[in-house]
Each structure stands twice: as structure tokens, then as C-alpha cells.
Short mmCIF file of C-alpha atoms and ligand atoms in Angstrom, two decimals:
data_model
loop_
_atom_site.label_atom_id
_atom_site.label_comp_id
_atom_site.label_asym_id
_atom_site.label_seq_id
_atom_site.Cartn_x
_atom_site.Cartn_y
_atom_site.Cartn_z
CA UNK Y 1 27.59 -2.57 -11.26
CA UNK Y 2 27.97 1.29 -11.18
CA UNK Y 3 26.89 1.53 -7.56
CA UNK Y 4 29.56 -0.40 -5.96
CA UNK Y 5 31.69 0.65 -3.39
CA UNK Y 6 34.88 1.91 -3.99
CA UNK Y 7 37.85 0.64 -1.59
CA UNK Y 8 40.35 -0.03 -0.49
CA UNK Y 9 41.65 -3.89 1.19
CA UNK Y 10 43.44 -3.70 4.23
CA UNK Y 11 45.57 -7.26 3.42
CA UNK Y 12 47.30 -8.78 6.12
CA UNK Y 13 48.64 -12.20 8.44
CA UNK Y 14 46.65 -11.54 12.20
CA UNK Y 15 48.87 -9.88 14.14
CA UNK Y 16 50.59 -7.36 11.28
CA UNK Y 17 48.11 -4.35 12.64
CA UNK Y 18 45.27 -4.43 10.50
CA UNK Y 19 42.77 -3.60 13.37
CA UNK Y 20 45.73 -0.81 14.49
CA UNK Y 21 46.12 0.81 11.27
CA UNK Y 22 42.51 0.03 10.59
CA UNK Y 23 41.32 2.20 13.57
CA UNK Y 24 43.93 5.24 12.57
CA UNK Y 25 42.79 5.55 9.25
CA UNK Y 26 39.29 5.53 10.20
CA UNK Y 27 40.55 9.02 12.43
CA UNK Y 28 41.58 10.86 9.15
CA UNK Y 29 38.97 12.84 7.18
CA UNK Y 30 37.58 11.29 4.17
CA UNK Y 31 38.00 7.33 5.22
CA UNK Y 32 35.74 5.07 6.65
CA UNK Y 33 37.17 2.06 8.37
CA UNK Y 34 34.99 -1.59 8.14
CA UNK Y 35 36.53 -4.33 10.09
CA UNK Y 36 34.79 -7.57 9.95
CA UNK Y 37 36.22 -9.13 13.26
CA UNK Y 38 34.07 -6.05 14.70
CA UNK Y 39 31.37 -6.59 12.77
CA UNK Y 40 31.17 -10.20 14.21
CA UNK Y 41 32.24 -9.30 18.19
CA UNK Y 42 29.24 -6.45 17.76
CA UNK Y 43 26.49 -9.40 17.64
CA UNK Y 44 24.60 -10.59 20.26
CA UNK Y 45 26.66 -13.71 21.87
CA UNK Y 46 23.18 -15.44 22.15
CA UNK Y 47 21.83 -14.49 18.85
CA UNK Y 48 21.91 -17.51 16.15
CA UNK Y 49 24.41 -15.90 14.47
CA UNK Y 50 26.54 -14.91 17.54
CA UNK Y 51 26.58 -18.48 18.07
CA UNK Y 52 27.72 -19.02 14.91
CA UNK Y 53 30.66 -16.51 15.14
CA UNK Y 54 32.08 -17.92 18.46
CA UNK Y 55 32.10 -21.68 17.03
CA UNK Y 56 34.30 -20.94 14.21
CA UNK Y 57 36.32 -18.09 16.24
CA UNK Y 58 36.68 -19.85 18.97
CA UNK Y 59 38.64 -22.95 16.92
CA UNK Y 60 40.52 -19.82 14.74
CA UNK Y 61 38.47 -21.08 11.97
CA UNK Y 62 36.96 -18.43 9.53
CA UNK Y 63 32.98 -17.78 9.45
CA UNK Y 64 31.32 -19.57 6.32
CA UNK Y 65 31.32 -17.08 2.87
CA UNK Y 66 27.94 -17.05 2.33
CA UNK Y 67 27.00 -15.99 5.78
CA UNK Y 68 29.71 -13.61 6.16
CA UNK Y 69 29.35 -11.61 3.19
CA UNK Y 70 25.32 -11.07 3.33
CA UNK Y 71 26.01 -9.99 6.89
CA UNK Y 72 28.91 -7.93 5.77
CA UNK Y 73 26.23 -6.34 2.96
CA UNK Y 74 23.70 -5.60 5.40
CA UNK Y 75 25.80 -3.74 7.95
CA UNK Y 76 27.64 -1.86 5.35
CA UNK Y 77 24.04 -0.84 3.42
CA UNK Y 78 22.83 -0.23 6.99
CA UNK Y 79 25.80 2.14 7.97
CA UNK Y 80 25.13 3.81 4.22
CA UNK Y 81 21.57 4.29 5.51
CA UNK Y 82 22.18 6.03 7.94
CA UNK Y 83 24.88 8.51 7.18
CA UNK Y 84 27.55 6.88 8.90
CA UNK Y 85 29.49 5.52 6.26
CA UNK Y 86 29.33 8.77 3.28
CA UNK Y 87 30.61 6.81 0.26
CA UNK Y 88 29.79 10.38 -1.68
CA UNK Y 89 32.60 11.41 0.79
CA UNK Y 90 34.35 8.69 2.17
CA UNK Y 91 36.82 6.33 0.71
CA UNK Y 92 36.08 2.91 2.12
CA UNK Y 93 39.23 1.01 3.93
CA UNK Y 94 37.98 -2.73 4.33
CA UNK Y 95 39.81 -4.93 6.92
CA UNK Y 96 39.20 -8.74 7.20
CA UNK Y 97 37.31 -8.96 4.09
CA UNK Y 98 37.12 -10.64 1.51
CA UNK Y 99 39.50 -13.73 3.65
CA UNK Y 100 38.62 -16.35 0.72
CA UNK Y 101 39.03 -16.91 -2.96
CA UNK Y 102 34.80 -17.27 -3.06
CA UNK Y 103 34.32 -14.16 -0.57
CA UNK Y 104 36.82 -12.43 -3.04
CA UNK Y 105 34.23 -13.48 -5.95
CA UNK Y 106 31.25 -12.49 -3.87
CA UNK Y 107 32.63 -9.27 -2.92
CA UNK Y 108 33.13 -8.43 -6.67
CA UNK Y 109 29.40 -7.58 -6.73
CA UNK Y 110 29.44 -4.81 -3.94
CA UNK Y 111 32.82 -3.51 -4.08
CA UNK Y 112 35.22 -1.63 -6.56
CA UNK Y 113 38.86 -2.51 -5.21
CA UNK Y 114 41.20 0.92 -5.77
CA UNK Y 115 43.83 -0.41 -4.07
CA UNK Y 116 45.02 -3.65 -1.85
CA UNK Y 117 47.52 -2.70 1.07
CA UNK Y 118 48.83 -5.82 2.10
CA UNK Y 119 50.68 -4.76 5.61
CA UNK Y 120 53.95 -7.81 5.42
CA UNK Y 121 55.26 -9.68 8.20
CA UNK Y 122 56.91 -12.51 7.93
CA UNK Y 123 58.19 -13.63 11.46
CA UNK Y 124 55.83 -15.83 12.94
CA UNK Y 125 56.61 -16.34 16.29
CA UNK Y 126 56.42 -12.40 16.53
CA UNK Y 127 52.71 -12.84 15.14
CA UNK Y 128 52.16 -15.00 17.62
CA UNK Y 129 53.45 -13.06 20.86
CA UNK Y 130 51.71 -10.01 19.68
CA UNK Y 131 48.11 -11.85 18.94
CA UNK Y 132 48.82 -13.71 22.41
CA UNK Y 133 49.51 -9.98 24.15
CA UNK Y 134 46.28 -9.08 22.42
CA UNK Y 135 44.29 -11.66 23.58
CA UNK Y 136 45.11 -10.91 27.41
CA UNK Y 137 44.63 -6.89 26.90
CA UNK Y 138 41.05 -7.30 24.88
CA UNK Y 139 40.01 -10.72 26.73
CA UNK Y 140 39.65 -12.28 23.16
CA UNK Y 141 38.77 -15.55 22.98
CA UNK Y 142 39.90 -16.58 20.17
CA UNK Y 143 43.94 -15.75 20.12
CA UNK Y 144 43.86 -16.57 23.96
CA UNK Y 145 45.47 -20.10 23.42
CA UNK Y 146 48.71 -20.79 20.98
CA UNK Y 147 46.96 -23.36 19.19
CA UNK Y 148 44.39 -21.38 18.27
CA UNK Y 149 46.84 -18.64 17.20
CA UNK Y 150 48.81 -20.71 14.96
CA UNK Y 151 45.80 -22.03 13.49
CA UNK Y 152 44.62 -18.66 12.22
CA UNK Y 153 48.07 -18.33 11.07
CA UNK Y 154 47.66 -21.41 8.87
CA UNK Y 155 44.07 -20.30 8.05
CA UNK Y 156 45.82 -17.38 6.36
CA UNK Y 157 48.55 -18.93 4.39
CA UNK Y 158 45.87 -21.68 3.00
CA UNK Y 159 42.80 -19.52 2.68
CA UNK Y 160 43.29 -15.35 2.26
CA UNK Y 161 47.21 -15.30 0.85
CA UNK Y 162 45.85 -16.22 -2.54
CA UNK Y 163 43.12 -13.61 -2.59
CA UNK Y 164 46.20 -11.37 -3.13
CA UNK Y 165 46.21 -13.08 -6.83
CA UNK Y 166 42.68 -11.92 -7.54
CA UNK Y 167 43.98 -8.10 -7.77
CA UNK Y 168 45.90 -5.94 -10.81
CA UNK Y 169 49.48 -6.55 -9.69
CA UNK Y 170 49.60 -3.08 -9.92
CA UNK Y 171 47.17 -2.15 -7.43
CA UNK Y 172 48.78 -3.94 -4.56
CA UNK Y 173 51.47 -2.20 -2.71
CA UNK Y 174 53.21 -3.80 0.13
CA UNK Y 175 53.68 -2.25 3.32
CA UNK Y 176 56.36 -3.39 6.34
CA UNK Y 177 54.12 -4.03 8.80
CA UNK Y 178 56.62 -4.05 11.31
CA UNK Y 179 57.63 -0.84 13.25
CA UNK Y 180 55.84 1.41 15.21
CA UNK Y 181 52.32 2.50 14.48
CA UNK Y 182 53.12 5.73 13.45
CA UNK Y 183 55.69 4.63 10.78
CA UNK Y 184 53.40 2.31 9.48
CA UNK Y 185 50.54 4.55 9.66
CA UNK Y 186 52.90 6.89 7.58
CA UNK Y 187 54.04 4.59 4.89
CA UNK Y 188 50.43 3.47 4.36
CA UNK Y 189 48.94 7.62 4.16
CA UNK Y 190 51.77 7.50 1.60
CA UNK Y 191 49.86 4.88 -0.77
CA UNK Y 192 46.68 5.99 0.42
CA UNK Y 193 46.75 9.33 -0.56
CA UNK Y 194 47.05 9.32 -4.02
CA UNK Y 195 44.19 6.95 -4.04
CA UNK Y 196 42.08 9.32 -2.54
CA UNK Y 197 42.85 12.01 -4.45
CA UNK Y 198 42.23 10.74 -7.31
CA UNK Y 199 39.28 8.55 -7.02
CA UNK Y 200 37.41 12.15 -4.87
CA UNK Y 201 39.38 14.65 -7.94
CA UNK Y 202 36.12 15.79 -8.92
CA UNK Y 203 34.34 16.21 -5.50
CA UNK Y 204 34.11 19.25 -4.15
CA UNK Y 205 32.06 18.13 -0.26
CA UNK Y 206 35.19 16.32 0.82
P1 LIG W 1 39.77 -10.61 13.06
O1 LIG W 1 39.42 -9.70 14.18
O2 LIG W 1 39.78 -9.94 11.72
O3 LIG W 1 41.03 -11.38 13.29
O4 LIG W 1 38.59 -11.68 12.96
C1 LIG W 1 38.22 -12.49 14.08
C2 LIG W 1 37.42 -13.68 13.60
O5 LIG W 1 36.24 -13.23 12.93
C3 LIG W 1 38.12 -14.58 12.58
O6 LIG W 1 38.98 -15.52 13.16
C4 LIG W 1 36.91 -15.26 11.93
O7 LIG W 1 36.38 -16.28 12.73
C5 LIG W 1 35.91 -14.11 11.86
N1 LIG W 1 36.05 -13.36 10.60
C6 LIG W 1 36.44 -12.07 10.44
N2 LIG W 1 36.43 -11.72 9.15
C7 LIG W 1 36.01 -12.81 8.47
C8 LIG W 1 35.79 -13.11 7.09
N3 LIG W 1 36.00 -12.20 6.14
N4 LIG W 1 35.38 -14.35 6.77
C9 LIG W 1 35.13 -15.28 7.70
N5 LIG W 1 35.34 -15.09 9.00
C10 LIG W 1 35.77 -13.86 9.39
#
């Protein structure tokens, strides 16, 4: 298992900024930023599994494991491949994934976990006005009606929350998700850092 990927999770309820942070780490050099909900939105709506991805996104449900983490394998290998991910360079920051106790075992195979950032925030009803603000800015279907919102919301208590119990205790390091983007963004460079210093110590192409 020596050619695994070494990250780091992006943890979080919808709503607490994963995509947000996600997308401002991904700006800093040395850090590659995944996102899964990308991945997905990226296929073809009329491709089988674009078809796929809208049934379960559209009901806030999540994608099936199996499905989600060979496509999740092929588009990181492909982004590898082509020298747009640099994992001789890069520190991977994974957001969405793994979102189940059997994606976290799956995963296990591909990816060396350095560190889990699990971005905290417990108000609900905030969640839910800022994934229903969301929806109307980025037309997404899937956070465009409360129901649907509050079932990804249960999705995550039931489903991802106890992924958090798959990782070292001392590898996950909570972060208030609430406040604005650049605080966060600077509380999370704070835990980050370190990470990446050590794990690149002996690189010199960084
Ligand atoms: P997100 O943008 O991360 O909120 O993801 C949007 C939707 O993509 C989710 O509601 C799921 O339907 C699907 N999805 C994203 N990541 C995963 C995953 N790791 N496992 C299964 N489904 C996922």
C-alpha cells in the first residue's frame, strides 16, 4: 500500500463550507482540492451515470459506495495522469469523501489520511438557510427544496458523522465552521500547515 495518496479529509454537515474552504485551499501552493459533489455535477446529465447522480441527489440521498469510489479512483488516477493533481508536490485535501463507514473502508486502499478537519456547526436551521441561499445562487437541484435539505442533514448525522470514529483521535482537529471565510480559512492554514510541512520535509520541488 506504499503508493497511496496522502491527505487530508475535509469533514463536515452541508452547509459548514466545505466546497468554500475547499476551493481556497485548492488557491494555495502545494494543495490540491478533490470535491466529490464536483466530481458528480461534471458528468454528463444524460450519461448512465449522470442519471444515476441526479436520482439520489435529487432526493438528498448519497450515491451508492461502490459506484462512487471507483469513479472517485478513476478521476483522481486520471487527474494524476495528467499532471494536474502532483501528489510528488501536492498535498491532497479531499471534500465529500469517504461519506460512509464502507466508503471509509474502501478508501483505505487508495488513500493515506494525515489529517481529518472536521469544519463544526451545530445550528441547523443556519445549515439550512445557507444550503437554501446556495441552491438559488448555483441553481442546484438538490438543496433547492427544505425537505431535501433536511434530508441531507439527516443523511449526515446517520451515515458520515461516524466515519469521524474511523480516524486516530489525534489526527482530527475541529474547526468552527462558523465565521467568515477568511477566519475559517485561517484557523484551518493553521492545522494544515504543519501537515504539510512535515509530510513534504524532505522535498525539495515544492
Ligand atoms: P456535495 O456537493 O458534497 O454536497 O454533494 C452533492 C451530492 O453528491 C450528494 O448529496 C450526493 O448525492 C453526491 N455525493 C457527493 N459525494 C458523495 C459521496 N462520497 N458518496 C455518495 N454520494 C456523494
Amino acid at each position: 500500500m506504499t503508493d497511496r495518496y496522502q491527505a487530508v479529509l475535509l469533514f463536515g454537515a452541508p452547509g459548514a463550507g466545505k466546497g468554500t474552504q475547499g476551493e481556497l485551499i485548492g488557491k494555495v501552493p502545494g494543495y490540491f482540492h478533490m470535491s466529490t459533489g464536483d466530481m458528480f455535477r461534471s458528468l454528463d446529465k444524460h450519461s448512465e451515470l449522470g442519471k444515476v447522480f441526479h436520482d439520489y441527489s435529487s432526493k438528498g440521498e448519497l450515491v451508492p459506495d461502490e459506484v462512487t469510489v471507483a469513479l472517485w479512483h478513476q478521476y483522481v488516477h486520471a487527474q494524476a495522469l495528467l499532471g494536474i493533481f502532483k501528489p510528488v508536490s501536492e498535498l491532497l485535501i479531499l471534500d465529500g469523501i469517504p461519506r460512509t463507514e464502507a466508503q471509509t473502508g474502501l478508501m483505505d486502499q487508495y488513500i493515506d489520511v494525515l489529517g481529518v478537519i472536521h469544519l463544526v456547526a451545530n445550528d441547523r436551521d443556519e445549515m439550512v438557510k445557507r444550503l437554501s441561499r446556495r441552491a438559488m445562487q448555483q441553481k442546484r437541484v438538490d438543496d433547492a427544496r427544505e425537505e431535501v435539505v433536511r434530508n441531507r442533514l439527516d443523511v449526515y448525522d446517520r451515515e458520515t458523522k461516524p466515519v469521524l470514529d474511523h480516524y486516530d483521535p489525534s489526527i482530527v482537529h475541529e474547526v468552527n465552521a462558523i465565521g467568515s471565510p477568511g477566519a475559517v480559512l485561517g484557523e484551518i492554514l493553521r492545522v494544515l500547515t504543519p501537515i504539510h510541512e512535515h509530510r513534504f520535509a524532505n522535498c525539495l520541488e515544492v
